mmCIF file of C-alpha atoms and ligand atoms in Angstrom:
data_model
loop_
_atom_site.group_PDB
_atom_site.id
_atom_site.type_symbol
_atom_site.label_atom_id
_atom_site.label_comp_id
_atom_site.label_asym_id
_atom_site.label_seq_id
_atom_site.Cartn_x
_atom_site.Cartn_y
_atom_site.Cartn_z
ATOM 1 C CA UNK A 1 -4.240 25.572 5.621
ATOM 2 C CA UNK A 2 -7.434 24.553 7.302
ATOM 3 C CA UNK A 3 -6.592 20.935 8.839
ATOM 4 C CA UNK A 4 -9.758 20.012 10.410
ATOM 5 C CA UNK A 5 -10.982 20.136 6.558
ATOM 6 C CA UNK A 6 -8.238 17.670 5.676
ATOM 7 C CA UNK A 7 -8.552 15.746 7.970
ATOM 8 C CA UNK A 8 -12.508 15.808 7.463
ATOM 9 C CA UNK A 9 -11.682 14.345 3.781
ATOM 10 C CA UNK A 10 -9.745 11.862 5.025
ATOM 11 C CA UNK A 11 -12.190 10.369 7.375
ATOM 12 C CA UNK A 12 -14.620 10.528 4.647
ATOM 13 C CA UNK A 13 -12.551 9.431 1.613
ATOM 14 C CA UNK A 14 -11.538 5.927 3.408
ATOM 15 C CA UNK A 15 -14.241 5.797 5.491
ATOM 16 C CA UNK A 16 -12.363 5.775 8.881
ATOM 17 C CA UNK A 17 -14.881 6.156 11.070
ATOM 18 C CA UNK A 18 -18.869 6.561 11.923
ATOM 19 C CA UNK A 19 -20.366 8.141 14.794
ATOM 20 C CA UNK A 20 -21.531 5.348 16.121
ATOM 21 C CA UNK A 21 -17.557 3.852 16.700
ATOM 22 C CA UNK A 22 -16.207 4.145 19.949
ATOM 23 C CA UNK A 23 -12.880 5.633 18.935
ATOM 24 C CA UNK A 24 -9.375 5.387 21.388
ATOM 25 C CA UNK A 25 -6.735 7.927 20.663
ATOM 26 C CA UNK A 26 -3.367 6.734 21.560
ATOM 27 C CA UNK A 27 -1.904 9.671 23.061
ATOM 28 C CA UNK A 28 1.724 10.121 23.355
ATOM 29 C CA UNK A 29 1.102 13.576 24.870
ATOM 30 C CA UNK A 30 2.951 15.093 21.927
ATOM 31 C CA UNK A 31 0.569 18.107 19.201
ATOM 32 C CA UNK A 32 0.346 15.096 17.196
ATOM 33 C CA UNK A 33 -1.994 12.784 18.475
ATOM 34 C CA UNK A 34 -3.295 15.729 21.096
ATOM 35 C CA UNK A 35 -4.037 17.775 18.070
ATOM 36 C CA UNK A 36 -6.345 14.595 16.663
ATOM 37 C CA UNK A 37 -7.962 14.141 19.583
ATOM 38 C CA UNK A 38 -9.218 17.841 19.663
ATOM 39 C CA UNK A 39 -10.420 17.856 16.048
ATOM 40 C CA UNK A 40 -12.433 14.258 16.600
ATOM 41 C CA UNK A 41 -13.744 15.490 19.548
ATOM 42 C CA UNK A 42 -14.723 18.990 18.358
ATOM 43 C CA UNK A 43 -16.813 17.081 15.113
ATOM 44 C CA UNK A 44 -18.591 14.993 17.742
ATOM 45 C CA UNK A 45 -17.042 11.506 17.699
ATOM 46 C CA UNK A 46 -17.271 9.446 20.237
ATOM 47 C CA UNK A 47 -13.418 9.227 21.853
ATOM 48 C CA UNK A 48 -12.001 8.595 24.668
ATOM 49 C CA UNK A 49 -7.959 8.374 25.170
ATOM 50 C CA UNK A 50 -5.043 5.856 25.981
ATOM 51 C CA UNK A 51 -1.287 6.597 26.869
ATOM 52 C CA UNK A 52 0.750 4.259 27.447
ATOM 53 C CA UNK A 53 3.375 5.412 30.389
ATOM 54 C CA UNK A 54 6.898 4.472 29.583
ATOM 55 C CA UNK A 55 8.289 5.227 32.598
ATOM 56 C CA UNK A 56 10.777 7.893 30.997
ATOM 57 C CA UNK A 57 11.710 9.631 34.263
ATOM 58 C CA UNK A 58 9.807 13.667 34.572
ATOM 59 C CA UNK A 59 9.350 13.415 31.151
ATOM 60 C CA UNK A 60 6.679 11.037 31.078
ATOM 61 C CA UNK A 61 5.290 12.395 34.443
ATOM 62 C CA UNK A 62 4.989 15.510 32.612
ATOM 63 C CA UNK A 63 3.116 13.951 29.621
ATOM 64 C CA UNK A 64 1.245 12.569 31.733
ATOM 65 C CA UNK A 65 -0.158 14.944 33.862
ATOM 66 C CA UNK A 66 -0.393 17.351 31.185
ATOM 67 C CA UNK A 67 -2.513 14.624 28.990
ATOM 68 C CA UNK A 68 -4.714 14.102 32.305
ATOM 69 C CA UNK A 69 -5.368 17.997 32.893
ATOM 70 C CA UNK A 70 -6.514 18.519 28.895
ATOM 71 C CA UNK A 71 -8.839 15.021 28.819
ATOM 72 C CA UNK A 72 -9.998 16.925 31.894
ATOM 73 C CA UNK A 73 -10.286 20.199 30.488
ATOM 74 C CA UNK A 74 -12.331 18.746 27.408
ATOM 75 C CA UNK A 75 -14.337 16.167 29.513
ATOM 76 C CA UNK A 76 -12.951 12.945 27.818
ATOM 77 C CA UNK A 77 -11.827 9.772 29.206
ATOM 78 C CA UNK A 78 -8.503 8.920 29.908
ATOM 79 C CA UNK A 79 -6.688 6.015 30.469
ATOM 80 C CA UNK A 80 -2.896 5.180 31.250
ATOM 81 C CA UNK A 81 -1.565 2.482 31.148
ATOM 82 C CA UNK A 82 1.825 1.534 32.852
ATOM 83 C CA UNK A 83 4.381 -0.419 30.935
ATOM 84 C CA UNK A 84 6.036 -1.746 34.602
ATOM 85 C CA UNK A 85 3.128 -3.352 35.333
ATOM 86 C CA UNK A 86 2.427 -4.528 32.028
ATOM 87 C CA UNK A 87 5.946 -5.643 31.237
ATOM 88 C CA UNK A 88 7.596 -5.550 34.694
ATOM 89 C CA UNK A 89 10.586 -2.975 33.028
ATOM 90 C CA UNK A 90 10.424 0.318 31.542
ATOM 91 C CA UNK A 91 11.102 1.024 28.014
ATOM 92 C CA UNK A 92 14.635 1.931 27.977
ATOM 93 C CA UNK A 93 15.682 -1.320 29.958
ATOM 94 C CA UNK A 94 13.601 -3.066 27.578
ATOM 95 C CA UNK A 95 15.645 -1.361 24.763
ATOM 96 C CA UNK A 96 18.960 -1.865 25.973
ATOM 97 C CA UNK A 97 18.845 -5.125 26.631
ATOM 98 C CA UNK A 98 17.583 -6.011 22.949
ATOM 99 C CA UNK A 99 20.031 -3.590 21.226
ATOM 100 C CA UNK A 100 22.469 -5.558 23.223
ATOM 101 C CA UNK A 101 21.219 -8.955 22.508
ATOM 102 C CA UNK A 102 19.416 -9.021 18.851
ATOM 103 C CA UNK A 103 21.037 -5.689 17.997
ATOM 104 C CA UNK A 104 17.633 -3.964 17.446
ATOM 105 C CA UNK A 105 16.889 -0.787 17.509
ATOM 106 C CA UNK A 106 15.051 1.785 19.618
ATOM 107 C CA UNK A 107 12.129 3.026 17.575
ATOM 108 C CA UNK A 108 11.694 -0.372 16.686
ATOM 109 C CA UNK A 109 11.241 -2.034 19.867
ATOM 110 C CA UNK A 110 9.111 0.766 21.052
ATOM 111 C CA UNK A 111 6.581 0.568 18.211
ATOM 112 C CA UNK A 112 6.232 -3.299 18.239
ATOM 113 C CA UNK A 113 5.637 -2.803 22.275
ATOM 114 C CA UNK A 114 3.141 0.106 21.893
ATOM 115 C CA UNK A 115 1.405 -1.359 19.001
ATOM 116 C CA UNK A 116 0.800 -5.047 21.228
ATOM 117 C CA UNK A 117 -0.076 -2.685 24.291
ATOM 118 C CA UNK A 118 -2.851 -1.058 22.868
ATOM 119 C CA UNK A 119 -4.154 -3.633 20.860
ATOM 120 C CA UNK A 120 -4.716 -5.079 24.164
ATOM 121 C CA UNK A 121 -5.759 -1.884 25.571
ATOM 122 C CA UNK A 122 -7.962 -0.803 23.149
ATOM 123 C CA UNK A 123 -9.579 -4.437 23.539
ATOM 124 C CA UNK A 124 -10.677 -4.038 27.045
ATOM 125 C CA UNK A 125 -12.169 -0.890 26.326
ATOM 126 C CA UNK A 126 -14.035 -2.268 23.952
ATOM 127 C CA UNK A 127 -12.448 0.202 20.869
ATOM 128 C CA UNK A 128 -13.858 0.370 17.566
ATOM 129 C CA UNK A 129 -10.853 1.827 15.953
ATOM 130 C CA UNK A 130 -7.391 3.153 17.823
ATOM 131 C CA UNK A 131 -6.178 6.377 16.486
ATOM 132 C CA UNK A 132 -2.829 7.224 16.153
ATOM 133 C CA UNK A 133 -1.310 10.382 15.560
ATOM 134 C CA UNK A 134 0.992 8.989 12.518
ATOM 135 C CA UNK A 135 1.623 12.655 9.877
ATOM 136 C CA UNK A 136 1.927 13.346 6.673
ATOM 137 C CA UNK A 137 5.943 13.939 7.342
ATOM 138 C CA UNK A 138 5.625 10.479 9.215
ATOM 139 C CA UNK A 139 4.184 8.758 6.202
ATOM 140 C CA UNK A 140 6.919 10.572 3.395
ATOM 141 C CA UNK A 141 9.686 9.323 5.756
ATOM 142 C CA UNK A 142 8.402 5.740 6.191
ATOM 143 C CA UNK A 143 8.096 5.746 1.716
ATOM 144 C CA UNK A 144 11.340 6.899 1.541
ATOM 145 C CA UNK A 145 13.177 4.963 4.487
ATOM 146 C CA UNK A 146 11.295 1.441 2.752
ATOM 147 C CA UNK A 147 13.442 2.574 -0.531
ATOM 148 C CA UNK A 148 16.378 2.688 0.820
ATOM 149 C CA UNK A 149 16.104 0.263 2.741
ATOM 150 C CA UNK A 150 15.099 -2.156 -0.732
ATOM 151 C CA UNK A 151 11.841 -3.066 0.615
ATOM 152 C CA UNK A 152 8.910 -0.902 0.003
ATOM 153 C CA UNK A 153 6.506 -4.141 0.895
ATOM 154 C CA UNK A 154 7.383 -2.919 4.559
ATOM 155 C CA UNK A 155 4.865 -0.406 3.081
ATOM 156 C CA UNK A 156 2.111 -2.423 2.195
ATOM 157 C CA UNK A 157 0.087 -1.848 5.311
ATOM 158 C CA UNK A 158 0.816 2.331 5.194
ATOM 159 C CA UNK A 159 -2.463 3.586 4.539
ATOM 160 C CA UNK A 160 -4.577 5.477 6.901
ATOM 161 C CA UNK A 161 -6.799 2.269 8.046
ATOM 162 C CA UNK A 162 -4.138 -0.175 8.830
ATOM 163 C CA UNK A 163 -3.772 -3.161 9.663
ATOM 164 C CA UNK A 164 -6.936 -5.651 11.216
ATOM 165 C CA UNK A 165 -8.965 -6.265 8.196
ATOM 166 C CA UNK A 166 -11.205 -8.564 8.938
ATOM 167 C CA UNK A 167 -9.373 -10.415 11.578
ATOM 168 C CA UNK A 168 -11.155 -10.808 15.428
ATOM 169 C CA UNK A 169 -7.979 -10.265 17.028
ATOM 170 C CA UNK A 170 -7.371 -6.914 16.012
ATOM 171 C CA UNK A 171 -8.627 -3.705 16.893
ATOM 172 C CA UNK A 172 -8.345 -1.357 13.453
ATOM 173 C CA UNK A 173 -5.842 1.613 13.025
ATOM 174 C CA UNK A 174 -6.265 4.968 11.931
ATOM 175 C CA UNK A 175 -4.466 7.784 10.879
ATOM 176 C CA UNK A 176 -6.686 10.617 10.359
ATOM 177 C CA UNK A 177 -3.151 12.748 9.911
ATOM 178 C CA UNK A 178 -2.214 10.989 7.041
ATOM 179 C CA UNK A 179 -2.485 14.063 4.785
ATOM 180 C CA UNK A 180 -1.530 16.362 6.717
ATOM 181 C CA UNK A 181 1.801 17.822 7.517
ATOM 182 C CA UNK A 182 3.200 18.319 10.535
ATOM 183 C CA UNK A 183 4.231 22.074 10.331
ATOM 184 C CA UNK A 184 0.401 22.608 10.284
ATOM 185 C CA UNK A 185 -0.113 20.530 13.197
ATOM 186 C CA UNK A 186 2.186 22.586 15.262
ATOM 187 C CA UNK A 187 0.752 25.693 14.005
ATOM 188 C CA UNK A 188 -2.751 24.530 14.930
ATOM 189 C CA UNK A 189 -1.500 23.391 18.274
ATOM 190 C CA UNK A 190 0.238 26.688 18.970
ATOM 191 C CA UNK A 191 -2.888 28.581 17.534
ATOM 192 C CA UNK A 192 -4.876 26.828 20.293
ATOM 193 C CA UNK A 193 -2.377 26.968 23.111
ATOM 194 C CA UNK A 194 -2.409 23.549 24.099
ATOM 195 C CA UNK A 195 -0.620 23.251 26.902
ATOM 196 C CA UNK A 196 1.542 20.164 26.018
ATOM 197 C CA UNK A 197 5.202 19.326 25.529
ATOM 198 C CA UNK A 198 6.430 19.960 22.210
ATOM 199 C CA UNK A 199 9.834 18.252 22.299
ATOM 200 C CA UNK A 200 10.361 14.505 21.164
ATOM 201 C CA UNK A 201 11.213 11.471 23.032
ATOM 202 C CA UNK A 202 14.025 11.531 24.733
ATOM 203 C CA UNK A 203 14.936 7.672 23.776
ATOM 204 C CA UNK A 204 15.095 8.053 20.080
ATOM 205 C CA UNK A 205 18.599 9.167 19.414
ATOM 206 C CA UNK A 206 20.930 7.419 17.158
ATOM 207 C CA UNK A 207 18.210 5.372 14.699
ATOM 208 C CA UNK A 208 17.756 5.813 11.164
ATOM 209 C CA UNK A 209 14.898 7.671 11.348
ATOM 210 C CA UNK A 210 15.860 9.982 13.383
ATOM 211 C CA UNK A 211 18.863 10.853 11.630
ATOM 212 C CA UNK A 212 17.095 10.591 8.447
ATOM 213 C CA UNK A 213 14.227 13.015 9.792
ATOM 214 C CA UNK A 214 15.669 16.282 8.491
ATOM 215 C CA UNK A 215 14.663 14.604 5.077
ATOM 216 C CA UNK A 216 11.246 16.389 5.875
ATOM 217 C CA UNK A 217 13.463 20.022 6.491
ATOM 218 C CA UNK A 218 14.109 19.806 2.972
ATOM 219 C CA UNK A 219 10.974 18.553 1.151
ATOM 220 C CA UNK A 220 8.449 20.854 0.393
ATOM 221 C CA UNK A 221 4.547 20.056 1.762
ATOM 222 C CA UNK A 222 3.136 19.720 -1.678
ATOM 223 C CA UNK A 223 6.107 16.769 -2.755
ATOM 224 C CA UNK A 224 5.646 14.819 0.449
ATOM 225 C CA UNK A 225 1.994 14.556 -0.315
ATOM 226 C CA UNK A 226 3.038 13.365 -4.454
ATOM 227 C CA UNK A 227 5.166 11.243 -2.298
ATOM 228 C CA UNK A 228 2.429 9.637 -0.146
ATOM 229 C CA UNK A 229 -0.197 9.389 -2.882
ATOM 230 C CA UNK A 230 1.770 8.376 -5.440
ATOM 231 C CA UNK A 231 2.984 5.716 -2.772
ATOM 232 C CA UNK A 232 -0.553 4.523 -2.134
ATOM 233 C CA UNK A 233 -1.699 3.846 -5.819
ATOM 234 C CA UNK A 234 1.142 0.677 -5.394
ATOM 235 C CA UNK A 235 -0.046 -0.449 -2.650
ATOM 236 C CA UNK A 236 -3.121 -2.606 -3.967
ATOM 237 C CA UNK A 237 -0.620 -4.055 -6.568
ATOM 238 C CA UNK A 238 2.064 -4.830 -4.123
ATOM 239 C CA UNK A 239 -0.844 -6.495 -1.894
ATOM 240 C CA UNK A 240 -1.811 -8.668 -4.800
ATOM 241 C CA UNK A 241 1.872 -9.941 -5.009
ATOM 242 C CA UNK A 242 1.697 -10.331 -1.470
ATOM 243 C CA UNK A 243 -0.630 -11.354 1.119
ATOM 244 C CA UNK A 244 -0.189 -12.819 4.326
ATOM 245 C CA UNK A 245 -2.188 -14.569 6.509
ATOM 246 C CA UNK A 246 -2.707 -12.991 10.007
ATOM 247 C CA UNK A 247 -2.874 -15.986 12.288
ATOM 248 C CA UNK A 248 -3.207 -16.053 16.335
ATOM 249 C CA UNK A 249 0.289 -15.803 18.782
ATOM 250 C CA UNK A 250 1.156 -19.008 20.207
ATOM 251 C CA UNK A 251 2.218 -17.521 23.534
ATOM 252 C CA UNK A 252 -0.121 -14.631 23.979
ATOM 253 C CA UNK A 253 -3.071 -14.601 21.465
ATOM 254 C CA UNK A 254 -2.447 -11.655 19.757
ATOM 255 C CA UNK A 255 -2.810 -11.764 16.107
ATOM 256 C CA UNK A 256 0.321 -12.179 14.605
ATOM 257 C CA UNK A 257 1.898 -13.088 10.468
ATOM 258 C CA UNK A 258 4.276 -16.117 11.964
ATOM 259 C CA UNK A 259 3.367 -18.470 15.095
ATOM 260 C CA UNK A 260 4.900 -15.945 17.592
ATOM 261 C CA UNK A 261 4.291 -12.078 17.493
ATOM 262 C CA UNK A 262 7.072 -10.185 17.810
ATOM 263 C CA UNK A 263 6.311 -8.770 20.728
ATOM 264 C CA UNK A 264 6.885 -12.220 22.398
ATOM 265 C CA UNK A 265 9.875 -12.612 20.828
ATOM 266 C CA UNK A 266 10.928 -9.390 22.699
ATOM 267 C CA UNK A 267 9.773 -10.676 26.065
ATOM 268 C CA UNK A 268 11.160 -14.127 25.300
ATOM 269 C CA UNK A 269 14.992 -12.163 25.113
ATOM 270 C CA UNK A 270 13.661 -10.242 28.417
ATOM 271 C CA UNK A 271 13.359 -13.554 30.120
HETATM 272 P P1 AMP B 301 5.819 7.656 17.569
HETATM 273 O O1 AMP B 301 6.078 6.240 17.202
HETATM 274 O O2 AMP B 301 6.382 8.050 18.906
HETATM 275 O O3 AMP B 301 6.123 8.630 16.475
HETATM 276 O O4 AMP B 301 4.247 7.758 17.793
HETATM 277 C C1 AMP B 301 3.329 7.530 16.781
HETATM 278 C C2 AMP B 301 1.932 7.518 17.363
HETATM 279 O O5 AMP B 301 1.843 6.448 18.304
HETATM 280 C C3 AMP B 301 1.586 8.767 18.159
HETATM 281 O O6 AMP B 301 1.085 9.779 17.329
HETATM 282 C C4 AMP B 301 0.545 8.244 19.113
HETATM 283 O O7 AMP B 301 -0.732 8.157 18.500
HETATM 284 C C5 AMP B 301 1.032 6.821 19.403
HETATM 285 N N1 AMP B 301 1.859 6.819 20.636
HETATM 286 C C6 AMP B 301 3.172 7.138 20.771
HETATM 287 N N2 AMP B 301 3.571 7.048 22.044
HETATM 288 C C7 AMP B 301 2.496 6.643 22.759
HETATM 289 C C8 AMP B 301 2.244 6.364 24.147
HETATM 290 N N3 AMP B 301 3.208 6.475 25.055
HETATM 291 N N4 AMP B 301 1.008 5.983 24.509
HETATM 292 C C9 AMP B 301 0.018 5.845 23.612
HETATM 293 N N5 AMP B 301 0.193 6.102 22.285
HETATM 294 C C10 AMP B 301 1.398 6.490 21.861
HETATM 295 ZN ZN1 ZN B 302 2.535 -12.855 21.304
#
C-alpha cells in the first residue's frame, strides 16, 4: 500500500492544507505522527514540530532526544514544550489526582491537556494548522467506542479537519492519517528505519480504549475504512441536529462549548 498516495488524497479531498500554511506537527515521538511529519516534509510543506514533554521518567527523555536528533537529521524545527512548567506537575500526578477526585480517566485527562497545550503552542508559533498523528485504527475505535458508549455525537467533530471552524481562538486540526491504517504506518516506519520508539505510553493502562484496542486485531483494513466512511456521511446530519456554539474560557481564553474549558476545570481540581 503506497501511504504517501493516501495520504496525498486526503490532503487534497478535504483540502487540509496549502503550501503557503505554516503547518505544526504534534509529535508524540511515536511512527505515528513521526511518520506524518516525514511524508509532509518530503512533499514540501512548510512544517515545523511540537512535543509536548510529559515528564514520563527515561521514557520521555528518550522521545525526546530521539524526536530532537530526527528534526535534526531532516533540518526542521523543533519545539518542546514542558508540561512542569506549563502546569507545575507532570502528567501522571495530574492523572491521579483527578481519577481520585472526579473519577476520570487517563487518556482522557491527557487529551484534554495536550489538546489546550498546543492550541496554545501552536498559537505562539503562529500555526496555520496543528497536525496530529490520529490513524485510521484510531478513527474505527473512536466510531465504535461512541456506540457503545450510546453517543455517537461525541463523533461529530471526527473528521480529518477538526475542530476551529471559523472561530479566532482556535488553531485548526488535521489528520492527514485518517485513511490510513496503522499496520502500514509501522511498515513504512520500519521500511525507513526511523530511529524512534515503537512502544506506547506507558500511562495508558486500564482505560477503555486500551482494553478495547485489540478491536483493531480483529477487523480487517478494508472494514475499518467502511467503518470510518460510512461514519462520516452522518456526520453533516448529526451536525444539523446539533450545533454548538464555541464561546471564549472564562479563566483562560481558550475557546471553549460552556463558560469554562475543561482544561480549567482540571486545573481548578489541581488547585
Ligand atoms: P495519543 O492521544 O497519544 O494517541 O496521540 C494522538 C496524537 O496526539 C499523536 O499522533 C500526536 O500527533 C499527538 N500527541 C500525542 N502525544 C503528544 C505529545 N507528548 N506532544 C505533542 N503531541 C502529542
Ligand atoms: Zn480555560
Amino acid at each position: 500500500m503506497d501511504i504517501e498516495k493516501i495520504v496525498k488524497k486526503t490532503i487534497e479531498k478535504y483540502n487540509l492544507i496549502n503550501k503557503k500554511d505554516k503547518v505544526v506537527i504534534a509529535l508524540s515521538g511515536g511512527k505515528d505522527s513521526t511518520t506524518i511529519l516525514y511524508i509532509l516534509h518530503k512533499l514540501k510543506y512548510n512544517v515545523e514540530g511540537l512535543m509536548i514533554d510529559l515528564k514520563l521518567g527515561n521514557w520521555s527523555k528518550t522521545h525526546n532526544e530521539k524526536m530532537k536528533e530526527f528534526c535534526k537529521n531532516l533540518g526542521i524545527k523543533l519545539t518542546i514544550v514542558d508540561l512542569k512548567e506549563e502546569l507545575g506537575q507532570g502528567i501522571c500526578f495530574i492523572k491521579t489526582v483527578l481519577k481520585k477526585q472526579k473519577n476520570l480517566t487517563g487518556c482522557t485527562v491527557c487529551g484534554i491537556i495536550k489538546r489546550w497545550i498546543l492550541n496554545k503552542w501552536a498559537k505562539k508559533l503562529k500555526a496555520d494548522k496543528i497536525v496530529t498523528g490520529h490513524n485510521l485504527d484510531d478513527e474505527a475505535h473512536t466510531v465504535l467506542m461512541n456506540f457503545l458508549k450510546g453517543n455517537i455525537y461525541l463523533g461529530v467533530n471526527s473528521t480529518p479537519m477538526t475542530g476551529g471552524e471559523n472561530h479566532e481562538g482556535f488553531v485548526q486540526r488535521i489528520k492527514p492519517l485518517f485513511f490510513t491504517p496503522e499496520s502500514e504506518i509501522l511498515k513504512y516506519a520500519k521500511e525507513k528505519n526511523f530511529d524512534i520508539l515503537y512502544d506506547k505510553c506507558p500511562c495508558a493502562i486500564g482505560t477503555y480504549r486500551v482494553e478495547t484496542r485489540h478491536w483493531s486485531e480483529e477487523i480487517t483494513n478494508e472494514d475499518k475504512l467502511k467503518i470510518v466512511e460510512n461514519f462520516q456521511e452522518l456526520i453533516p446530519k448529526l451536525k444539523k441536529e446539533r450545533t454548538t456554539e464555541i464561546k471564549k474560557c472564562e479563566s483562560c481564553g481558550e475557546p471553549c462549548k460552556g463558560k469554562i474549558c475543561n482544561a480549567c476545570k482540571i486545573f481548578e481540581v489541581m488547585n
